């Protein structure tokens, strides 16, 4: 099968970019399976496993699709390719009322439900890009892995809970002083701010982590940080919002809307088997599983069968977008 992956961001994402990394892993896995992969992306994109074409802004997408493509997979809901078998993956959250194409697939069951859909494919890691965890390395810090400038990621509570639990925390994804989304200056010496980290640095941080603190205050669409952390044996302590209950089972983490309950839970890290956390991700959230699930959907749309019977649609949810925690 010849599959055209379309996204509106440069690929590969060397340092950041969850969507770009997922598209990269998906394309690489499809190539390993013997499928032909072409990527249509902005100028500057490259990849070793497929043909790269430059996405031309302002030019109709159908005219940019090669004639021998079997299916188009679009990762930007603002783009459409009418008249061609097409699958759309929505990677984020929409808060204003709206609807999407019938062939839209989501990245978690919760995200699908909140947007009036039912079909989803969980993201999966290319574990070969992460190497094997080194179980001999001492683990001394909790980890916060997200863009700290985003209030919904809730770095404040992560720092507060780490301090109350008597554990140092490494903040990967932000600085002590932030001006980007409202001024924040964090004095707490218990928190070590590492700035935005690249792939190799992130691997080192996670391989030295005690656990991931992920107290988000929104409905997380998926959360690559969850499975990256679990891969390196870090149980997850977070809030039960969005995709988290699908990904973080009792075997590999603890979820609560209560700050005090999460703080207390951090005192029971020894109850978790780090190697089991690693195996759990390898079994369930790998790129081979993800690619296999997408291939089933490619076949479906190629056969003229829509992914959803009607267009997924949802009401306005802006007033409830920021979620609350309890003390």
mmCIF file of C-alpha atoms in Angstrom:
data_model
loop_
_atom_site.group_PDB
_atom_site.id
_atom_site.type_symbol
_atom_site.label_atom_id
_atom_site.label_comp_id
_atom_site.label_asym_id
_atom_site.label_seq_id
_atom_site.Cartn_x
_atom_site.Cartn_y
_atom_site.Cartn_z
ATOM 1 C CA UNK A 1 0.000 0.000 0.000
ATOM 2 C CA UNK A 2 1.242 3.503 -0.839
ATOM 3 C CA UNK A 3 0.421 5.856 2.055
ATOM 4 C CA UNK A 4 0.776 9.637 1.977
ATOM 5 C CA UNK A 5 1.277 11.205 5.414
ATOM 6 C CA UNK A 6 0.388 14.929 5.480
ATOM 7 C CA UNK A 7 1.278 17.342 8.275
ATOM 8 C CA UNK A 8 1.808 21.081 8.571
ATOM 9 C CA UNK A 9 5.042 20.922 10.606
ATOM 10 C CA UNK A 10 8.638 20.251 9.621
ATOM 11 C CA UNK A 11 9.703 16.658 10.130
ATOM 12 C CA UNK A 12 11.680 15.304 11.916
ATOM 13 C CA UNK A 13 11.089 17.214 15.136
ATOM 14 C CA UNK A 14 14.624 17.111 16.493
ATOM 15 C CA UNK A 15 13.826 18.407 19.981
ATOM 16 C CA UNK A 16 10.084 18.798 20.542
ATOM 17 C CA UNK A 17 6.815 18.172 18.730
ATOM 18 C CA UNK A 18 4.678 15.249 19.855
ATOM 19 C CA UNK A 19 2.625 15.056 16.662
ATOM 20 C CA UNK A 20 5.703 15.169 14.452
ATOM 21 C CA UNK A 21 7.359 12.357 16.400
ATOM 22 C CA UNK A 22 4.223 10.186 16.185
ATOM 23 C CA UNK A 23 4.007 10.711 12.411
ATOM 24 C CA UNK A 24 7.712 9.881 12.135
ATOM 25 C CA UNK A 25 7.349 6.634 14.105
ATOM 26 C CA UNK A 26 4.228 5.662 12.189
ATOM 27 C CA UNK A 27 5.895 6.213 8.817
ATOM 28 C CA UNK A 28 9.008 4.317 9.860
ATOM 29 C CA UNK A 29 6.962 1.371 11.108
ATOM 30 C CA UNK A 30 4.849 1.248 7.934
ATOM 31 C CA UNK A 31 8.069 1.192 5.915
ATOM 32 C CA UNK A 32 9.369 -1.720 8.022
ATOM 33 C CA UNK A 33 6.135 -3.559 7.253
ATOM 34 C CA UNK A 34 6.813 -3.234 3.537
ATOM 35 C CA UNK A 35 4.500 -0.346 2.678
ATOM 36 C CA UNK A 36 5.509 2.651 0.595
ATOM 37 C CA UNK A 37 5.546 5.901 2.566
ATOM 38 C CA UNK A 38 5.497 9.435 1.185
ATOM 39 C CA UNK A 39 5.460 12.470 3.464
ATOM 40 C CA UNK A 40 3.983 15.801 2.425
ATOM 41 C CA UNK A 41 5.344 18.424 4.839
ATOM 42 C CA UNK A 42 6.726 21.989 4.885
ATOM 43 C CA UNK A 43 10.073 22.933 3.358
ATOM 44 C CA UNK A 44 13.044 21.695 5.367
ATOM 45 C CA UNK A 45 11.544 18.274 6.084
ATOM 46 C CA UNK A 46 13.483 15.066 5.470
ATOM 47 C CA UNK A 47 13.349 11.381 6.328
ATOM 48 C CA UNK A 48 15.415 8.287 5.440
ATOM 49 C CA UNK A 49 12.535 5.821 5.083
ATOM 50 C CA UNK A 50 10.279 7.516 2.537
ATOM 51 C CA UNK A 51 9.903 10.150 -0.142
ATOM 52 C CA UNK A 52 9.431 13.722 1.104
ATOM 53 C CA UNK A 53 7.402 16.246 -0.897
ATOM 54 C CA UNK A 54 7.130 19.920 -0.008
ATOM 55 C CA UNK A 55 3.692 21.033 1.169
ATOM 56 C CA UNK A 56 2.836 24.203 -0.756
ATOM 57 C CA UNK A 57 0.720 26.651 1.289
ATOM 58 C CA UNK A 58 -2.247 28.085 -0.548
ATOM 59 C CA UNK A 59 -2.303 25.276 -3.131
ATOM 60 C CA UNK A 60 -5.202 22.819 -3.034
ATOM 61 C CA UNK A 61 -4.196 19.580 -1.329
ATOM 62 C CA UNK A 62 -5.703 17.227 -3.978
ATOM 63 C CA UNK A 63 -3.385 18.706 -6.615
ATOM 64 C CA UNK A 64 -0.369 17.913 -4.399
ATOM 65 C CA UNK A 65 -1.229 14.232 -3.955
ATOM 66 C CA UNK A 66 0.770 11.879 -6.237
ATOM 67 C CA UNK A 67 -1.389 9.853 -8.597
ATOM 68 C CA UNK A 68 -0.210 6.450 -7.345
ATOM 69 C CA UNK A 69 -1.157 7.011 -3.679
ATOM 70 C CA UNK A 70 -3.675 4.537 -2.227
ATOM 71 C CA UNK A 71 -4.640 6.480 0.891
ATOM 72 C CA UNK A 72 -3.929 9.910 2.363
ATOM 73 C CA UNK A 73 -3.448 10.272 6.125
ATOM 74 C CA UNK A 74 -3.825 13.900 7.250
ATOM 75 C CA UNK A 75 -2.590 15.069 10.657
ATOM 76 C CA UNK A 76 -3.964 18.628 10.456
ATOM 77 C CA UNK A 77 -7.745 18.943 10.650
ATOM 78 C CA UNK A 78 -7.609 22.211 8.668
ATOM 79 C CA UNK A 79 -6.544 20.329 5.512
ATOM 80 C CA UNK A 80 -8.821 18.221 3.318
ATOM 81 C CA UNK A 81 -8.383 16.026 0.249
ATOM 82 C CA UNK A 82 -11.877 15.489 -1.221
ATOM 83 C CA UNK A 83 -12.279 12.710 -3.753
ATOM 84 C CA UNK A 84 -9.327 10.668 -2.406
ATOM 85 C CA UNK A 85 -9.504 7.895 0.254
ATOM 86 C CA UNK A 86 -8.454 9.856 3.325
ATOM 87 C CA UNK A 87 -8.026 9.307 7.043
ATOM 88 C CA UNK A 88 -7.735 12.233 9.474
ATOM 89 C CA UNK A 89 -6.108 12.039 12.903
ATOM 90 C CA UNK A 90 -6.998 14.761 15.391
ATOM 91 C CA UNK A 91 -4.167 15.167 17.927
ATOM 92 C CA UNK A 92 -5.502 17.925 20.195
ATOM 93 C CA UNK A 93 -8.527 19.389 21.937
ATOM 94 C CA UNK A 94 -11.248 21.572 20.447
ATOM 95 C CA UNK A 95 -13.191 23.794 22.842
ATOM 96 C CA UNK A 96 -15.437 25.886 20.595
ATOM 97 C CA UNK A 97 -18.403 23.948 19.169
ATOM 98 C CA UNK A 98 -17.668 22.252 15.867
ATOM 99 C CA UNK A 99 -17.511 19.081 13.810
ATOM 100 C CA UNK A 100 -14.995 17.046 11.835
ATOM 101 C CA UNK A 101 -14.852 14.750 8.830
ATOM 102 C CA UNK A 102 -16.495 11.320 9.128
ATOM 103 C CA UNK A 103 -13.083 9.698 8.649
ATOM 104 C CA UNK A 104 -11.568 11.362 11.696
ATOM 105 C CA UNK A 105 -9.791 9.084 14.147
ATOM 106 C CA UNK A 106 -8.800 10.215 17.637
ATOM 107 C CA UNK A 107 -5.836 9.307 19.854
ATOM 108 C CA UNK A 108 -7.681 8.130 22.968
ATOM 109 C CA UNK A 109 -11.142 6.879 23.851
ATOM 110 C CA UNK A 110 -11.746 9.901 26.081
ATOM 111 C CA UNK A 111 -10.725 12.374 23.389
ATOM 112 C CA UNK A 112 -12.999 10.598 20.893
ATOM 113 C CA UNK A 113 -15.958 10.666 23.299
ATOM 114 C CA UNK A 114 -15.547 14.360 24.105
ATOM 115 C CA UNK A 115 -15.603 15.200 20.387
ATOM 116 C CA UNK A 116 -18.598 13.037 19.505
ATOM 117 C CA UNK A 117 -16.581 10.150 18.064
ATOM 118 C CA UNK A 118 -15.816 6.555 18.968
ATOM 119 C CA UNK A 119 -12.813 5.431 16.893
ATOM 120 C CA UNK A 120 -9.310 6.001 18.227
ATOM 121 C CA UNK A 121 -5.749 4.725 17.888
ATOM 122 C CA UNK A 122 -3.389 5.110 20.816
ATOM 123 C CA UNK A 123 0.024 6.564 20.041
ATOM 124 C CA UNK A 124 2.993 4.214 20.214
ATOM 125 C CA UNK A 125 6.731 4.715 20.756
ATOM 126 C CA UNK A 126 9.459 3.508 18.451
ATOM 127 C CA UNK A 127 11.271 1.941 21.392
ATOM 128 C CA UNK A 128 14.414 1.517 19.314
ATOM 129 C CA UNK A 129 14.933 5.287 19.505
ATOM 130 C CA UNK A 130 15.053 5.168 23.314
ATOM 131 C CA UNK A 131 17.465 2.313 24.009
ATOM 132 C CA UNK A 132 17.105 -0.037 26.951
ATOM 133 C CA UNK A 133 16.677 1.364 30.472
ATOM 134 C CA UNK A 134 19.761 1.086 32.665
ATOM 135 C CA UNK A 135 18.384 -0.368 35.880
ATOM 136 C CA UNK A 136 21.702 0.118 37.711
ATOM 137 C CA UNK A 137 21.504 3.937 37.658
ATOM 138 C CA UNK A 138 20.492 5.456 41.032
ATOM 139 C CA UNK A 139 17.133 7.244 41.009
ATOM 140 C CA UNK A 140 16.959 10.370 43.126
ATOM 141 C CA UNK A 141 14.425 12.832 41.664
ATOM 142 C CA UNK A 142 10.799 13.022 40.664
ATOM 143 C CA UNK A 143 10.280 14.243 37.107
ATOM 144 C CA UNK A 144 7.899 16.775 35.563
ATOM 145 C CA UNK A 145 7.961 16.441 31.767
ATOM 146 C CA UNK A 146 5.803 18.995 29.925
ATOM 147 C CA UNK A 147 5.766 22.609 28.778
ATOM 148 C CA UNK A 148 5.751 24.305 32.160
ATOM 149 C CA UNK A 149 4.493 27.569 30.644
ATOM 150 C CA UNK A 150 1.133 25.917 29.916
ATOM 151 C CA UNK A 151 -1.049 26.392 32.998
ATOM 152 C CA UNK A 152 -3.010 23.239 32.193
ATOM 153 C CA UNK A 153 0.175 21.192 32.701
ATOM 154 C CA UNK A 154 0.211 22.470 36.305
ATOM 155 C CA UNK A 155 3.886 22.708 37.213
ATOM 156 C CA UNK A 156 2.921 24.621 40.381
ATOM 157 C CA UNK A 157 1.155 21.644 41.928
ATOM 158 C CA UNK A 158 3.887 19.260 40.779
ATOM 159 C CA UNK A 159 6.468 21.344 42.672
ATOM 160 C CA UNK A 160 4.163 21.681 45.691
ATOM 161 C CA UNK A 161 3.509 17.934 45.903
ATOM 162 C CA UNK A 162 7.177 17.044 45.508
ATOM 163 C CA UNK A 163 8.102 19.435 48.332
ATOM 164 C CA UNK A 164 5.405 18.058 50.650
ATOM 165 C CA UNK A 165 6.528 14.505 49.870
ATOM 166 C CA UNK A 166 10.109 15.460 50.745
ATOM 167 C CA UNK A 167 11.472 14.614 47.290
ATOM 168 C CA UNK A 168 13.447 16.766 44.828
ATOM 169 C CA UNK A 169 11.937 17.273 41.380
ATOM 170 C CA UNK A 170 13.504 17.900 37.971
ATOM 171 C CA UNK A 171 11.415 20.183 35.730
ATOM 172 C CA UNK A 172 12.079 19.184 32.118
ATOM 173 C CA UNK A 173 10.241 21.647 29.917
ATOM 174 C CA UNK A 174 10.488 25.022 31.573
ATOM 175 C CA UNK A 175 12.547 27.687 33.312
ATOM 176 C CA UNK A 176 12.441 29.113 36.828
ATOM 177 C CA UNK A 177 11.320 32.458 35.392
ATOM 178 C CA UNK A 178 8.565 32.418 32.779
ATOM 179 C CA UNK A 179 7.051 35.318 30.826
ATOM 180 C CA UNK A 180 5.370 33.401 27.998
ATOM 181 C CA UNK A 181 1.882 32.717 29.369
ATOM 182 C CA UNK A 182 1.614 34.944 32.411
ATOM 183 C CA UNK A 183 4.512 35.786 34.713
ATOM 184 C CA UNK A 184 5.773 32.978 36.966
ATOM 185 C CA UNK A 185 8.871 33.034 39.180
ATOM 186 C CA UNK A 186 9.549 29.853 41.148
ATOM 187 C CA UNK A 187 11.824 30.245 44.170
ATOM 188 C CA UNK A 188 11.495 26.688 45.512
ATOM 189 C CA UNK A 189 15.054 25.250 45.777
ATOM 190 C CA UNK A 190 13.578 21.742 45.809
ATOM 191 C CA UNK A 191 12.802 22.148 42.082
ATOM 192 C CA UNK A 192 15.606 21.899 39.529
ATOM 193 C CA UNK A 193 14.659 23.617 36.260
ATOM 194 C CA UNK A 194 16.294 22.126 33.168
ATOM 195 C CA UNK A 195 14.692 24.199 30.409
ATOM 196 C CA UNK A 196 13.498 22.622 27.192
ATOM 197 C CA UNK A 197 15.390 19.353 26.752
ATOM 198 C CA UNK A 198 16.292 17.382 23.648
ATOM 199 C CA UNK A 199 15.802 13.662 23.109
ATOM 200 C CA UNK A 200 19.125 12.434 24.526
ATOM 201 C CA UNK A 201 18.864 14.652 27.625
ATOM 202 C CA UNK A 202 15.284 13.520 28.198
ATOM 203 C CA UNK A 203 16.341 9.871 28.099
ATOM 204 C CA UNK A 204 19.001 10.546 30.728
ATOM 205 C CA UNK A 205 16.520 12.384 32.982
ATOM 206 C CA UNK A 206 13.895 9.653 32.753
ATOM 207 C CA UNK A 207 16.417 6.893 33.337
ATOM 208 C CA UNK A 208 17.298 8.611 36.637
ATOM 209 C CA UNK A 209 13.711 9.374 37.673
ATOM 210 C CA UNK A 210 11.833 8.145 40.721
ATOM 211 C CA UNK A 211 8.404 8.767 39.181
ATOM 212 C CA UNK A 212 6.580 11.131 36.820
ATOM 213 C CA UNK A 213 4.373 13.830 38.331
ATOM 214 C CA UNK A 214 1.616 14.690 35.823
ATOM 215 C CA UNK A 215 -1.133 16.662 37.643
ATOM 216 C CA UNK A 216 -2.725 18.124 34.507
ATOM 217 C CA UNK A 217 -5.752 20.410 34.791
ATOM 218 C CA UNK A 218 -7.302 19.676 31.415
ATOM 219 C CA UNK A 219 -8.465 16.653 29.474
ATOM 220 C CA UNK A 220 -5.145 15.353 28.159
ATOM 221 C CA UNK A 221 -5.688 14.062 24.587
ATOM 222 C CA UNK A 222 -2.996 11.387 25.010
ATOM 223 C CA UNK A 223 0.282 12.394 26.688
ATOM 224 C CA UNK A 224 3.474 10.966 25.179
ATOM 225 C CA UNK A 225 5.301 11.866 28.403
ATOM 226 C CA UNK A 226 3.259 9.188 30.166
ATOM 227 C CA UNK A 227 4.462 6.303 28.044
ATOM 228 C CA UNK A 228 7.993 7.683 27.699
ATOM 229 C CA UNK A 229 8.278 7.800 31.492
ATOM 230 C CA UNK A 230 6.769 4.359 32.010
ATOM 231 C CA UNK A 231 9.166 2.957 29.413
ATOM 232 C CA UNK A 232 12.036 3.967 31.711
ATOM 233 C CA UNK A 233 10.354 2.444 34.753
ATOM 234 C CA UNK A 234 8.814 5.605 36.232
ATOM 235 C CA UNK A 235 5.354 5.035 37.736
ATOM 236 C CA UNK A 236 2.980 7.925 37.003
ATOM 237 C CA UNK A 237 1.259 10.045 39.655
ATOM 238 C CA UNK A 238 -1.338 12.288 38.086
ATOM 239 C CA UNK A 239 -4.912 13.441 37.757
ATOM 240 C CA UNK A 240 -7.641 11.241 36.228
ATOM 241 C CA UNK A 241 -8.416 13.645 33.393
ATOM 242 C CA UNK A 242 -8.562 12.895 29.696
ATOM 243 C CA UNK A 243 -6.642 9.850 28.541
ATOM 244 C CA UNK A 244 -4.870 9.156 31.832
ATOM 245 C CA UNK A 245 -7.220 6.429 33.161
ATOM 246 C CA UNK A 246 -6.786 4.564 29.836
ATOM 247 C CA UNK A 247 -3.004 4.641 30.062
ATOM 248 C CA UNK A 248 -2.156 4.680 33.776
ATOM 249 C CA UNK A 249 -3.524 1.530 35.378
ATOM 250 C CA UNK A 250 -3.188 0.741 39.084
ATOM 251 C CA UNK A 251 -0.267 -1.508 38.205
ATOM 252 C CA UNK A 252 1.835 1.350 36.848
ATOM 253 C CA UNK A 253 0.681 4.462 38.680
ATOM 254 C CA UNK A 254 -1.794 6.314 40.848
ATOM 255 C CA UNK A 255 -4.431 8.876 39.834
ATOM 256 C CA UNK A 256 -6.406 11.249 42.015
ATOM 257 C CA UNK A 257 -7.963 14.713 42.012
ATOM 258 C CA UNK A 258 -6.687 15.150 45.588
ATOM 259 C CA UNK A 259 -3.308 16.767 46.182
ATOM 260 C CA UNK A 260 -2.989 15.138 49.603
ATOM 261 C CA UNK A 261 -3.773 11.701 48.169
ATOM 262 C CA UNK A 262 -1.109 12.102 45.476
ATOM 263 C CA UNK A 263 1.410 13.279 48.083
ATOM 264 C CA UNK A 264 0.626 10.261 50.241
ATOM 265 C CA UNK A 265 0.873 7.998 47.195
ATOM 266 C CA UNK A 266 4.425 9.176 46.533
ATOM 267 C CA UNK A 267 5.362 7.547 49.813
ATOM 268 C CA UNK A 268 4.607 4.145 48.319
ATOM 269 C CA UNK A 269 6.934 4.138 45.316
ATOM 270 C CA UNK A 270 8.334 0.774 46.349
ATOM 271 C CA UNK A 271 4.931 -0.786 45.648
ATOM 272 C CA UNK A 272 5.570 -0.420 41.915
ATOM 273 C CA UNK A 273 7.659 -2.761 39.767
ATOM 274 C CA UNK A 274 9.778 -0.599 37.470
ATOM 275 C CA UNK A 275 10.461 -3.422 35.071
ATOM 276 C CA UNK A 276 6.749 -4.101 34.801
ATOM 277 C CA UNK A 277 6.146 -0.422 33.915
ATOM 278 C CA UNK A 278 8.680 -0.861 31.099
ATOM 279 C CA UNK A 279 7.147 -4.113 29.844
ATOM 280 C CA UNK A 280 3.658 -2.617 29.943
ATOM 281 C CA UNK A 281 4.619 0.106 27.448
ATOM 282 C CA UNK A 282 6.580 -2.304 25.251
ATOM 283 C CA UNK A 283 3.512 -4.562 25.002
ATOM 284 C CA UNK A 284 0.743 -1.986 24.561
ATOM 285 C CA UNK A 285 2.122 1.355 23.379
ATOM 286 C CA UNK A 286 4.637 0.593 20.656
ATOM 287 C CA UNK A 287 4.753 1.819 17.059
ATOM 288 C CA UNK A 288 4.043 -1.645 15.627
ATOM 289 C CA UNK A 289 0.693 -1.837 17.435
ATOM 290 C CA UNK A 290 -0.110 1.735 16.363
ATOM 291 C CA UNK A 291 0.733 1.061 12.702
ATOM 292 C CA UNK A 292 -1.296 -2.155 12.671
ATOM 293 C CA UNK A 293 -4.354 -0.320 13.965
ATOM 294 C CA UNK A 294 -3.979 2.419 11.360
ATOM 295 C CA UNK A 295 -3.587 -0.140 8.568
ATOM 296 C CA UNK A 296 -7.023 -1.555 9.417
ATOM 297 C CA UNK A 297 -8.493 1.938 9.075
ATOM 298 C CA UNK A 298 -6.640 2.576 5.802
ATOM 299 C CA UNK A 299 -8.228 -0.573 4.367
ATOM 300 C CA UNK A 300 -11.630 0.570 5.598
ATOM 301 C CA UNK A 301 -11.510 3.991 3.927
ATOM 302 C CA UNK A 302 -10.021 2.496 0.749
ATOM 303 C CA UNK A 303 -13.078 0.232 0.612
ATOM 304 C CA UNK A 304 -15.339 3.287 0.795
ATOM 305 C CA UNK A 305 -16.478 2.626 4.384
ATOM 306 C CA UNK A 306 -16.503 5.746 6.593
ATOM 307 C CA UNK A 307 -14.819 5.590 9.990
ATOM 308 C CA UNK A 308 -17.883 7.163 11.649
ATOM 309 C CA UNK A 309 -21.464 6.912 10.434
ATOM 310 C CA UNK A 310 -21.907 10.673 10.969
ATOM 311 C CA UNK A 311 -19.501 13.566 11.400
ATOM 312 C CA UNK A 312 -18.119 13.737 14.960
ATOM 313 C CA UNK A 313 -19.399 16.943 16.565
ATOM 314 C CA UNK A 314 -19.283 18.532 20.003
ATOM 315 C CA UNK A 315 -20.736 21.463 21.989
ATOM 316 C CA UNK A 316 -18.819 24.467 23.276
ATOM 317 C CA UNK A 317 -16.714 23.465 26.300
ATOM 318 C CA UNK A 318 -14.581 26.553 26.885
ATOM 319 C CA UNK A 319 -16.054 27.261 30.335
ATOM 320 C CA UNK A 320 -15.077 23.809 31.627
ATOM 321 C CA UNK A 321 -11.665 23.561 29.920
ATOM 322 C CA UNK A 322 -9.654 24.273 33.105
ATOM 323 C CA UNK A 323 -10.227 21.550 35.705
ATOM 324 C CA UNK A 324 -9.908 21.749 39.475
ATOM 325 C CA UNK A 325 -7.989 19.702 42.036
ATOM 326 C CA UNK A 326 -8.951 19.170 45.677
ATOM 327 C CA UNK A 327 -6.721 19.690 48.700
#
